[in-house]
Coordinates of C-alpha atoms and ligand atoms in Angstrom, one line a residue:
X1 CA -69.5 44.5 7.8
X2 CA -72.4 44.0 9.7
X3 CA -74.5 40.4 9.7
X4 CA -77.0 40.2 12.8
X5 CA -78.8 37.2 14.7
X6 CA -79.4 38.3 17.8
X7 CA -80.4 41.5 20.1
X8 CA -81.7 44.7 19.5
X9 CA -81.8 45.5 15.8
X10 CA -79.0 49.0 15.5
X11 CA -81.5 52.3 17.1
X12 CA -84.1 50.1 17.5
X13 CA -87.0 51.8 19.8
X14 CA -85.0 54.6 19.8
X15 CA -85.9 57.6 17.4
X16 CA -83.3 60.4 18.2
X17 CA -80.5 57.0 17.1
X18 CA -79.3 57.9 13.6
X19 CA -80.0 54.2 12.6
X20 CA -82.3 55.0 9.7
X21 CA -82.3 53.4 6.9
X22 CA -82.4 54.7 3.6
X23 CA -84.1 51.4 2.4
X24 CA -85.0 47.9 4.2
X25 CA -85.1 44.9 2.1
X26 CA -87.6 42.2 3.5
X27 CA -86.8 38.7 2.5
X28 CA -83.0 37.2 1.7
X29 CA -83.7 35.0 -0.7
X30 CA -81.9 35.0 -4.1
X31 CA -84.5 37.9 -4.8
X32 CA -84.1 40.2 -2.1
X33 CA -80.1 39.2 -1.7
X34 CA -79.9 40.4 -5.8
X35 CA -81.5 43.9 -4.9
X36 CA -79.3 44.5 -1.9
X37 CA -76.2 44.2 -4.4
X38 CA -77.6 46.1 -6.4
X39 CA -78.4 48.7 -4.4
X40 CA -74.8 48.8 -2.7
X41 CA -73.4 50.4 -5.7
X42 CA -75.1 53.4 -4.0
X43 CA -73.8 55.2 -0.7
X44 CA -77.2 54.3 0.4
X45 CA -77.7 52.4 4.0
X46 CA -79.9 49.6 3.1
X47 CA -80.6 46.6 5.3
X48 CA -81.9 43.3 4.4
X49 CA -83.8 41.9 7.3
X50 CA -85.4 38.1 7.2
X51 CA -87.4 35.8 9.4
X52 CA -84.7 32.9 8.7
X53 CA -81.4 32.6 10.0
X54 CA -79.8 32.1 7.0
X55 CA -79.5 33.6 3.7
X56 CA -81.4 31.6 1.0
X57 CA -83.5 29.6 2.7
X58 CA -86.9 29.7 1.1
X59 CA -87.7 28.8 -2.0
X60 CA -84.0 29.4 -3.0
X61 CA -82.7 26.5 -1.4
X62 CA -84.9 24.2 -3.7
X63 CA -85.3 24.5 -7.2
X64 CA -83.8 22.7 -10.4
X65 CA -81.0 25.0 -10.7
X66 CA -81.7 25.8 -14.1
X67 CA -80.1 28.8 -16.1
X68 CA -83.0 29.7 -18.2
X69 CA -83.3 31.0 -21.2
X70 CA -86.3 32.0 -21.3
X71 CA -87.1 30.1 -24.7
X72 CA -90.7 29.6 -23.4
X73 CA -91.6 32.5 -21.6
X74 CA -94.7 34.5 -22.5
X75 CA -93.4 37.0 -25.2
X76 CA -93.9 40.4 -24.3
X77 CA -94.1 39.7 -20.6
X78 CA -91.8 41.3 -17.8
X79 CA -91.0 37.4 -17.1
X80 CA -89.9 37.2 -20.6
X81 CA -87.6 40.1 -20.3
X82 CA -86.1 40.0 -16.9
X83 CA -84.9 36.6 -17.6
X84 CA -83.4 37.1 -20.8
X85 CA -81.8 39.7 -19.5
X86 CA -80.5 38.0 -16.0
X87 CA -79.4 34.9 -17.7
X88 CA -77.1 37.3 -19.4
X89 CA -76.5 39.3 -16.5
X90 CA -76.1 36.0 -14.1
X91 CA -73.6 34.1 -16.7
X92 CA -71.2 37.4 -16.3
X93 CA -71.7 37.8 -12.9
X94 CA -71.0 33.9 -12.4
X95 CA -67.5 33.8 -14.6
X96 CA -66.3 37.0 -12.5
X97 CA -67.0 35.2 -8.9
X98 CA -67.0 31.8 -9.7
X99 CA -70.1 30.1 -9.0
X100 CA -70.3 27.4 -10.8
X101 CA -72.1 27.4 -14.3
X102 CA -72.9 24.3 -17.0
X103 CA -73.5 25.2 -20.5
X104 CA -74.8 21.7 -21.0
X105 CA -77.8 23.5 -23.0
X106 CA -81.3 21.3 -23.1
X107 CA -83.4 19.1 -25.8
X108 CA -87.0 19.6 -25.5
X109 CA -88.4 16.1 -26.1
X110 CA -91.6 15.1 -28.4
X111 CA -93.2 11.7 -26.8
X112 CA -96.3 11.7 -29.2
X113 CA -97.0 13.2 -32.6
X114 CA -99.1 16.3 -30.8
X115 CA -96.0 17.1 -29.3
X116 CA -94.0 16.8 -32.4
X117 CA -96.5 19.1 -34.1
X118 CA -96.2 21.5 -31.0
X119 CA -92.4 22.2 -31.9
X120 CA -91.9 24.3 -34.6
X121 CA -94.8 26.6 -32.3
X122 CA -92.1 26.5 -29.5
X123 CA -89.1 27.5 -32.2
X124 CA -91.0 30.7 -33.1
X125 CA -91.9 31.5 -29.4
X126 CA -88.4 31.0 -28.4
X127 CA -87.2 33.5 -31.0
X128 CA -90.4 35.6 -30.3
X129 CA -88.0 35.8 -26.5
X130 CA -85.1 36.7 -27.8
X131 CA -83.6 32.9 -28.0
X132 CA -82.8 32.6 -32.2
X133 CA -80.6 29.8 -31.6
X134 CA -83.4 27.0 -31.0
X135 CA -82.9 23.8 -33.7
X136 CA -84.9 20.9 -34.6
X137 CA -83.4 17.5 -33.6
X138 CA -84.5 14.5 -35.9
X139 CA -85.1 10.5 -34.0
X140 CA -81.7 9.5 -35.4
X141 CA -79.4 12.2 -33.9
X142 CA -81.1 12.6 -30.9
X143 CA -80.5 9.3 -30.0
X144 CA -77.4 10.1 -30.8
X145 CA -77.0 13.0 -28.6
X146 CA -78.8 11.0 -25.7
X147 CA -78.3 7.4 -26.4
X148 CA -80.0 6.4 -23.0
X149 CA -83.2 7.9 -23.4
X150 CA -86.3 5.8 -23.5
X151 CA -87.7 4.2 -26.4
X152 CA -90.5 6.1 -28.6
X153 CA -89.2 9.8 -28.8
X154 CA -90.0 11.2 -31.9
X155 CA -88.1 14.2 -32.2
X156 CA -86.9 17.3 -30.4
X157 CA -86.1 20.9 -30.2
X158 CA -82.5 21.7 -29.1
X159 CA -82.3 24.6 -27.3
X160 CA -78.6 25.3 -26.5
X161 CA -78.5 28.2 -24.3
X162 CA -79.8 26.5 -21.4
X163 CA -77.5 25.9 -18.6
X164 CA -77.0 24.5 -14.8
X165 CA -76.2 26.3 -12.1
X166 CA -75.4 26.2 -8.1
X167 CA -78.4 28.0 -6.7
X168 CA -77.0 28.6 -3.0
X169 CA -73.4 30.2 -4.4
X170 CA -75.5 32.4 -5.6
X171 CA -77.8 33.7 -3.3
X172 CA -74.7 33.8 -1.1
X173 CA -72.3 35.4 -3.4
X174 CA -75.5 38.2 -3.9
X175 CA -75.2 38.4 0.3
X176 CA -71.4 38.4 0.8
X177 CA -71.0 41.2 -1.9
X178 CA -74.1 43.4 -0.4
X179 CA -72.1 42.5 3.4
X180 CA -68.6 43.1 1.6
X181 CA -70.4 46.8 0.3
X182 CA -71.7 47.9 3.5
X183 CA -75.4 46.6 3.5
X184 CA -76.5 45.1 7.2
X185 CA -77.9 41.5 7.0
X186 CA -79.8 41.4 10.0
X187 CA -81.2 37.5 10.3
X188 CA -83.6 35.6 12.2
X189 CA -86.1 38.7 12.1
X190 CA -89.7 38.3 10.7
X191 CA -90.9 41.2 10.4
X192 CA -94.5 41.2 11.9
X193 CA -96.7 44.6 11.7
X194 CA -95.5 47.5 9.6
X195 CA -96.1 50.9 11.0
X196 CA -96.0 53.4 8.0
X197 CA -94.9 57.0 8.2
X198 CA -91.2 58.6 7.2
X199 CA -89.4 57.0 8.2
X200 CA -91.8 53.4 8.3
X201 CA -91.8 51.5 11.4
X202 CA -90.7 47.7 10.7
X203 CA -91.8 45.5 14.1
X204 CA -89.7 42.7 14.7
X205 CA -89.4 40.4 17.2
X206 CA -85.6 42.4 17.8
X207 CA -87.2 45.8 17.6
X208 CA -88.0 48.2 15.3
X209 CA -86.3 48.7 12.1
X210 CA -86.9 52.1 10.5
X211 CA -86.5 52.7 6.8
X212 CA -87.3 55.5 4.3
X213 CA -88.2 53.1 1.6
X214 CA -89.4 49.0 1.7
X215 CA -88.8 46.5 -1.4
X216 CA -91.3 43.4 -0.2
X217 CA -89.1 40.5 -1.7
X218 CA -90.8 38.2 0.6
X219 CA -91.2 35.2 -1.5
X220 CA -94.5 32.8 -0.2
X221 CA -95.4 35.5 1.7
X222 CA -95.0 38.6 -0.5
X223 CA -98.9 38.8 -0.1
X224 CA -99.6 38.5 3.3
X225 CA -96.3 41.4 3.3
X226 CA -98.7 43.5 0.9
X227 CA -101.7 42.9 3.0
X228 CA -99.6 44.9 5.7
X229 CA -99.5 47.8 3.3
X230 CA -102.7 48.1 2.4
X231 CA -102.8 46.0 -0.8
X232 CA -104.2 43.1 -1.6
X233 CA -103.4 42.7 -6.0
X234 CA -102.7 39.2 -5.9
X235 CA -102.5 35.8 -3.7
X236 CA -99.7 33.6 -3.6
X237 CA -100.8 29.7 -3.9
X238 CA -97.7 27.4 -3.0
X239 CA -96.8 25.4 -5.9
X240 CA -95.0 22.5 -4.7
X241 CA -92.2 20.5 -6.7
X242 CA -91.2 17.6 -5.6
X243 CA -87.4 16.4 -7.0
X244 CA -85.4 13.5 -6.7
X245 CA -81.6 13.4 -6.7
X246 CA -79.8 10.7 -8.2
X247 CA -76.1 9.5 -7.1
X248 CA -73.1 10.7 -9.4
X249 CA -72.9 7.2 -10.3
X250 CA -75.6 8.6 -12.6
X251 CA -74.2 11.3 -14.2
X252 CA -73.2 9.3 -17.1
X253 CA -76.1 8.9 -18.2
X254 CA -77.3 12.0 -19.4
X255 CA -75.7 15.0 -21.2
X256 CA -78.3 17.6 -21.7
X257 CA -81.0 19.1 -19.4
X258 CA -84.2 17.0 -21.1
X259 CA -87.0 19.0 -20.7
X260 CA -90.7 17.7 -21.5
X261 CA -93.4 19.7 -23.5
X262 CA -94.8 22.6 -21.3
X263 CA -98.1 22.0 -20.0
X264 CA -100.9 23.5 -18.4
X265 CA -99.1 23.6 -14.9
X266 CA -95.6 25.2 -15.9
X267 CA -92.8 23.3 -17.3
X268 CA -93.4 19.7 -16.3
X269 CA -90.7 17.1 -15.2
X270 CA -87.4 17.2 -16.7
X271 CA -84.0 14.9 -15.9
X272 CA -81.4 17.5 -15.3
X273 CA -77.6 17.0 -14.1
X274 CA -76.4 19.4 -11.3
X275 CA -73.4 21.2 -11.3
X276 CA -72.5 18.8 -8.3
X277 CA -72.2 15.8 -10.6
X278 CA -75.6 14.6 -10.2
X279 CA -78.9 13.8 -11.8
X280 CA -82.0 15.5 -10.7
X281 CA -85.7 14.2 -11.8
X282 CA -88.7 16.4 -11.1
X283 CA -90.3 18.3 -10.0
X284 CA -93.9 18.0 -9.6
X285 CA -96.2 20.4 -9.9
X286 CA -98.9 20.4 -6.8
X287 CA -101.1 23.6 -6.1
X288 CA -101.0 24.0 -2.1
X289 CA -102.7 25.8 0.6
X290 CA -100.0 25.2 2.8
X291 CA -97.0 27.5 2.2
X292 CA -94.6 25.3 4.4
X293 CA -95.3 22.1 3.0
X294 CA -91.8 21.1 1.8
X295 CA -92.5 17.7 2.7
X296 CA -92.0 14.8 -0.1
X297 CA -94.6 12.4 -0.7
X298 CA -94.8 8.8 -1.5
X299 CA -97.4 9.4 -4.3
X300 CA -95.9 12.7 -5.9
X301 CA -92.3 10.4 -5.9
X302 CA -93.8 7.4 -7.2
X303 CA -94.9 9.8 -10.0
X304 CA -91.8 11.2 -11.0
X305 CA -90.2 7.6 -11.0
X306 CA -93.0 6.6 -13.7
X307 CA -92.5 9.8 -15.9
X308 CA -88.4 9.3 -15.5
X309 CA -88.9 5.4 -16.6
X310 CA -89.9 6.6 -19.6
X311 CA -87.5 9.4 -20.2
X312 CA -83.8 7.5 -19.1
X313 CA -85.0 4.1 -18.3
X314 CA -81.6 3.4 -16.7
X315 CA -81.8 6.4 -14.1
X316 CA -84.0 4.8 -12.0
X317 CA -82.5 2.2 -11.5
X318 CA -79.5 4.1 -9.8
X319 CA -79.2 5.0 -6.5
X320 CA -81.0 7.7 -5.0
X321 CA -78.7 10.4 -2.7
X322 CA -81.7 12.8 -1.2
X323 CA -85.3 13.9 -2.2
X324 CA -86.7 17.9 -1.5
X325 CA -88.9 20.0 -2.5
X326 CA -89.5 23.3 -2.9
X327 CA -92.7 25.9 -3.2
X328 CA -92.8 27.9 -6.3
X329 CA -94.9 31.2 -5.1
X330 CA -97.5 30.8 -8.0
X331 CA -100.2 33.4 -8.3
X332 CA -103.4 33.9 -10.2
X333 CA -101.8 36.3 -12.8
X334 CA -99.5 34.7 -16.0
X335 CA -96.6 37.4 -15.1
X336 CA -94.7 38.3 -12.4
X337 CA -96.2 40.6 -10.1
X338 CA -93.6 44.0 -9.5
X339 CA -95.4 47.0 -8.6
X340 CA -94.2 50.4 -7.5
X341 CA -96.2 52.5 -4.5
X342 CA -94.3 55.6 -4.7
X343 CA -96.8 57.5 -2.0
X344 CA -95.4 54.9 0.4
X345 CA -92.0 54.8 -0.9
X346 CA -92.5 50.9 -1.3
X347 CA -92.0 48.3 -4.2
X348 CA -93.9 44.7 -4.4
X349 CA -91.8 42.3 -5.9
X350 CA -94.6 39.3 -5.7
X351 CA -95.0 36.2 -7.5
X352 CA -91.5 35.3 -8.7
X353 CA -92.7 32.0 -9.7
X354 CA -90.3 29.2 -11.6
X355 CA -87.3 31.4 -12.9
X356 CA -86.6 33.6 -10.1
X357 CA -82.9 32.4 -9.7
X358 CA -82.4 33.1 -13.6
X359 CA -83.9 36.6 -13.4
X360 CA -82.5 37.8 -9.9
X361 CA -79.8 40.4 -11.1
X362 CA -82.3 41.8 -13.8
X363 CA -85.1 41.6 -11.0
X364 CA -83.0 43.9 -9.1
X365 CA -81.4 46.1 -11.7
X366 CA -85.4 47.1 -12.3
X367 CA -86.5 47.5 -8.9
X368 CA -83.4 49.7 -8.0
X369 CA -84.9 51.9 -11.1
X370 CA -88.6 51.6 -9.2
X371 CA -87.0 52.8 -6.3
X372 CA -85.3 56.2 -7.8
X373 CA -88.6 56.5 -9.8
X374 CA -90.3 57.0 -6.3
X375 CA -88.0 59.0 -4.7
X376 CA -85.0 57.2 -3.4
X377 CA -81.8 59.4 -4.2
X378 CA -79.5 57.3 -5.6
X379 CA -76.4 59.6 -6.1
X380 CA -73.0 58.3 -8.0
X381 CA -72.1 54.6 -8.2
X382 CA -69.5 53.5 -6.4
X383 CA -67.3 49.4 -7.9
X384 CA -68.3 47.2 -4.9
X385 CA -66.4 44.9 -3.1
X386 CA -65.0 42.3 -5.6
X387 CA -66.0 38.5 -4.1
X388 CA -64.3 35.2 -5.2
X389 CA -66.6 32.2 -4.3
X390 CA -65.4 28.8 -3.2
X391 CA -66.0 26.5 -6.6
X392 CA -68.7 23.5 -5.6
X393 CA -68.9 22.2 -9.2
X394 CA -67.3 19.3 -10.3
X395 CA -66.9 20.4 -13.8
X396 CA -63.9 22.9 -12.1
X397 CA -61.0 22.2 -9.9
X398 CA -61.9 21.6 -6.4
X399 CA -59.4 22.0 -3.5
X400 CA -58.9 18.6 -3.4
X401 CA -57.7 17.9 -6.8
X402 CA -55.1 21.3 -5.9
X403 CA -52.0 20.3 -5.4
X404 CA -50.2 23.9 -5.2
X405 CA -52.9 24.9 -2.6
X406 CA -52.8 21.9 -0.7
X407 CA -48.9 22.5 -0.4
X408 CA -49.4 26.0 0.8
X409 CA -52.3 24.9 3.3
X410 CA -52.6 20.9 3.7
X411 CA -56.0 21.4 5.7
X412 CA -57.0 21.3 2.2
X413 CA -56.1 17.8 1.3
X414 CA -57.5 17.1 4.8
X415 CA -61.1 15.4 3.7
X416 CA -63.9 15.1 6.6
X417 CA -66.9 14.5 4.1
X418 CA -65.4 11.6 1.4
X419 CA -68.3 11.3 -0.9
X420 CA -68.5 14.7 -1.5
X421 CA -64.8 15.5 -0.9
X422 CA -64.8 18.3 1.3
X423 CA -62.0 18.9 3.3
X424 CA -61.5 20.7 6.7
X425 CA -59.9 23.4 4.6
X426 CA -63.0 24.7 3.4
X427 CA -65.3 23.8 6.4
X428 CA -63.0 26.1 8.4
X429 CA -63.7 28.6 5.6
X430 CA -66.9 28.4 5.5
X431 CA -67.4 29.0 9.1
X432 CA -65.1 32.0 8.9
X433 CA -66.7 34.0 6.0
X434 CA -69.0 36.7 5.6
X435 CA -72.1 35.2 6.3
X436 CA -71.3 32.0 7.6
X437 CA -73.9 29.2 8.6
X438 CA -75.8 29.4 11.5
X439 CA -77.0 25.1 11.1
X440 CA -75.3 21.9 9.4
X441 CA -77.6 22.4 6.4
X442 CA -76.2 26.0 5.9
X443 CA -73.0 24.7 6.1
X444 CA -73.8 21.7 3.5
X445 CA -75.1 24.6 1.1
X446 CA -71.9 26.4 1.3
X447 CA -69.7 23.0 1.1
X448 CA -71.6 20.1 0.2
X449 CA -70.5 18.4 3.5
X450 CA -72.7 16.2 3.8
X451 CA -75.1 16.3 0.7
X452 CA -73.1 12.9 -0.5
X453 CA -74.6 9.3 -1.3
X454 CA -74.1 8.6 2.9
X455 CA -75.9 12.1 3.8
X456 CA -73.7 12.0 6.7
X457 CA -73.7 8.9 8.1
X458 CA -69.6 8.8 8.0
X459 CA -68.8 11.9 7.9
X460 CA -71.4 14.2 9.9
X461 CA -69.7 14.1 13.6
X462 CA -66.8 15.0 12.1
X463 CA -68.8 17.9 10.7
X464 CA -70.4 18.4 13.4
X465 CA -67.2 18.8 15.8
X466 CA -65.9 20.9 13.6
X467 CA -69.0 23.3 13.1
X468 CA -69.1 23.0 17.3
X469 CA -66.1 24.2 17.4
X470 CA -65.7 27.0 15.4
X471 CA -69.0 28.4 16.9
X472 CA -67.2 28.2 20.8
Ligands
FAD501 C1 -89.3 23.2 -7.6 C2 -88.8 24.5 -8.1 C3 -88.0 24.6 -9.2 C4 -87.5 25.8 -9.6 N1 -86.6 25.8 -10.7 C5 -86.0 27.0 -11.0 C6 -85.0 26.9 -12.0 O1 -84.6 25.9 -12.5 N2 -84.5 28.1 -12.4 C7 -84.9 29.3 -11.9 O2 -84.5 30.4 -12.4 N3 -85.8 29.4 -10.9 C8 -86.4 28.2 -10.5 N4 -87.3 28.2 -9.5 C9 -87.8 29.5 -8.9 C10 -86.8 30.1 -7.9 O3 -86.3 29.2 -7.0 C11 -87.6 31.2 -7.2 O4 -88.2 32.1 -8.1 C12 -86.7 32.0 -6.3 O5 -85.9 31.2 -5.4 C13 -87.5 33.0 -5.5 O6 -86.6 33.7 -4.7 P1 -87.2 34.8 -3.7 O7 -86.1 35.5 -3.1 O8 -88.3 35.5 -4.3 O9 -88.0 33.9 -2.6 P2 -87.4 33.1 -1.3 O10 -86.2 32.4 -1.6 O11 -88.5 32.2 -0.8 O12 -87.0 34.2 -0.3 C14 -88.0 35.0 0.4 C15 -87.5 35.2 1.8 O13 -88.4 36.1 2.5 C16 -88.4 35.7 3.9 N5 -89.6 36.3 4.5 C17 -90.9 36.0 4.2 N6 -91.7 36.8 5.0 C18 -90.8 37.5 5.8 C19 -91.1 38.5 6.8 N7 -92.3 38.9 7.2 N8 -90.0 39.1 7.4 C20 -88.7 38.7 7.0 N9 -88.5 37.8 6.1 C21 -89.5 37.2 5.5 C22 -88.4 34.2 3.8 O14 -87.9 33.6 5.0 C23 -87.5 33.9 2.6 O15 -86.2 33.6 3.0 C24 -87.8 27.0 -9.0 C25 -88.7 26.9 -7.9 C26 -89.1 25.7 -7.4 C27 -89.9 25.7 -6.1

């Protein structure tokens, strides 16, 4: 089991060490994490190597958690297919590990009669995708259905596949089971130049990493990764959505994910619960030059307040917990952008825009096939290493409410973080696992200690002492 932060990457500099690798993934976000897994069904020595110093933290870390179904893809498209396929593929994988899921499925809501019209249009796309299940929703029982939202919606299109999901389970579950299987994780390591040969030369600031074959599942910067290749198919422009999250005081208020029309720029603002137990409004849509704006703005939050006045007038007038954003890696092309170089024994996976989290495990299932198409011996699969993942979602029992496992192990009824209700229980495991956290906000991704309504204000020494002292 081998996760890395620090010192000389294994053989680095060193080319008579038997530390080649039969493929380097660059990037751990849910992406890169998904193909890892994948590929540790092989007896294959793969390493995942990224510039963070955690798993996840890119784009991963910020979306709308959405379990997509794809409804309103563009048919024919690999988009289309890989996240038909990886909803399927990620609602399995999530009932076997236990990363929270919500079928809460979503309305698609008509504001204006050009909408309305636009409807029956989306029906036959959806089913065009592979969704058949897609019904229209009259004024009368959609109020039903959502007796909070605003005044003046004419109609909708219920489409009840769609589901919620805890983005950073699973990333991490993707990591722990690659770990668990034999991959290396080797973090805080950008890689900076790439010298190509067999095996290619991966120059990090720890060294050199060699590796027969390269996946490029470097997110925001999958293109500046390419350049380094030799290929320049396509440029990433940071798409940043904003979000604000709403207190669990909230959550009553809305039952279904209540998605807008898509536009022009992607798939507009919805008002979504979380699998936390709260209520999520956004995100913008803001084409960038800057691929580390995560910043939130006054403007782009004042906007999202208007749009979610009209949809659930009563949301904002709750409490707000936190505000993020996060930078969808948009491109100039309508699809995704996965392309094999066999000569170099290297696959692009580029501009995974707005459903990367859905599609991950089909992502990964097709560039595993990329890879053997170019060369890389797979041999026999081998099960890997079944993982269980600590339950975050409030729709499921958490420790807290466990009375049998609070008996066997009362650090478990022990609570440090009260508006979330984490208990010192499953801080200590947290900081024990596979890949634990190397900051507080890792930790919070893998607890929700101190994500709550006081973002640590009461609880976060007492996170913080704890987090001190495990790392002594
Ligand atoms: C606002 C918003 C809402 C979204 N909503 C949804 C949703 O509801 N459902 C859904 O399915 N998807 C959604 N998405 C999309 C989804 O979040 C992304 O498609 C997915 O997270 C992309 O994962 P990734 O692994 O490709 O990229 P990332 O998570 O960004 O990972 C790339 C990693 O590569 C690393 N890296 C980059 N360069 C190097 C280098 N040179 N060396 C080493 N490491 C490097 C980075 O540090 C980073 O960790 C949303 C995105 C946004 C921004």
């Amino acid at each position: 089991m081998t996760v890395t932060r620090s010192g000389p990457l294994p053989g680095a500099g060193d080319d008579s060490a038997p530390a080649v690798y039969d493929v380097a993934v660059v990037g751990a976000g849910v992406v890169g994490c998904a193909i890892a897994r994948e590929l540790a069904r092989h007896r294959l020595r793969v390493a995942i190597v990224e510039a963070s110093g955690d798993v996840g933290d890119g784009t991963s870390k910020a979306n709308t958690a959405i379990l997509h179904t794809g409804f309103d893809a563009v048919p024919g498209s690999l988009e289309s297919r890989l996240v038909r396929d990886g909803q399927a593929r990620l609602l399995a994988y999530a009932a076997e590990t236990g990363i929270p899921v919500e079928p809460v499925g979503a309305l698609l809501i008509a504001w204006d009669e050009e909408q309305l019209a636009a409807l029956p249009r989306l029906a036959e796309k959806a089913a065009r995708n592979g969704c058949h299940d897609t019904r229209p929703v009259g004024p009368t029982e959609l109020r039903r259905l959502e007796p909070r939202l605003g005044a003046g919606a004419l109609g909708a299109l219920s489409v009840p596949g769609e589901a919620i999901v805890c983005p950073w389970t699973t990333t991490l579950a993707y990591a722990t089971q690659a770990v668990l299987s034999g991959v290396d994780l080797h973090l805080d390591c950008r890689v900076e130049k790439v010298r190509q040969g067999d095996p290619h030369r991966l120059v990090t600031p720890r060294g050199v990493l060699r590796a027969r074959h390269l996946v490029n599942a470097a997110g925001l910067h999958a293109d500046t990764f390419d350049a380094l290749l030799g290929h320049h198919d396509f440029t990433v422009t940071p798409r940043r959505g904003q979000l604000i999250v709403y207190d669990k005081f909230a959550r009553g208020l809305v039952r279904h994910i209540l998605l807008p029309v898509p536009g022009r720029l992607g798939k507009g603002v919805l008002v979504s619960p979380t699998v936390y137990g709260n209520v999520l409004l956004g995100p913008t849509a803001e084409d960038l030059d800057d691929r580390t704006a995560t910043g939130s703005t006054a403007e782009g939050l004042a906007a999202l307040r208007a749009q979610g006045r009209r949809i659930l007038p009563a949301l904002v007038e709750e409490e707000v917990t936190a505000v993020y954003a996060g930078l969808r890696a948009a491109t100039e092309h309508d699809d995704y952008r996965i392309t094999a170089h066999p000569r170099q024994r290297y696959v692009t996976v580029g501009g995974i825009r707005s459903t990367g989290l859905t599609a991950s495990m089909a992502i990964a299932a097709h560039v595993v096939g990329l890879l053997a198409d170019g060369g890389l011996e797979l041999g026999p699969e081998r099960p890997l290493a079944p993982v269980r993942m600590p339950n975050l979602g409030e729709a499921f029992t958490r420790p807290y409410e466990d009375a049998a496992l609070i008996a066997r192990d009362p650090e478990y009824g022990r609570l440090v973080c009260h508006c979330e209700r984490v208990s010192r229980g499953e801080i200590r495991d947290a900081l024990d696992s596979v890949v634990p956290p190397a900051t507080l906000d890792g930790l919070r991704r893998r607890t929700r200690a101190r994500g709550g309504r006081c973002q640590g204000v009461a609880c976060g020494a007492a996170v913080r002492a704890q987090f001190e002292e495990a790392r002594r």
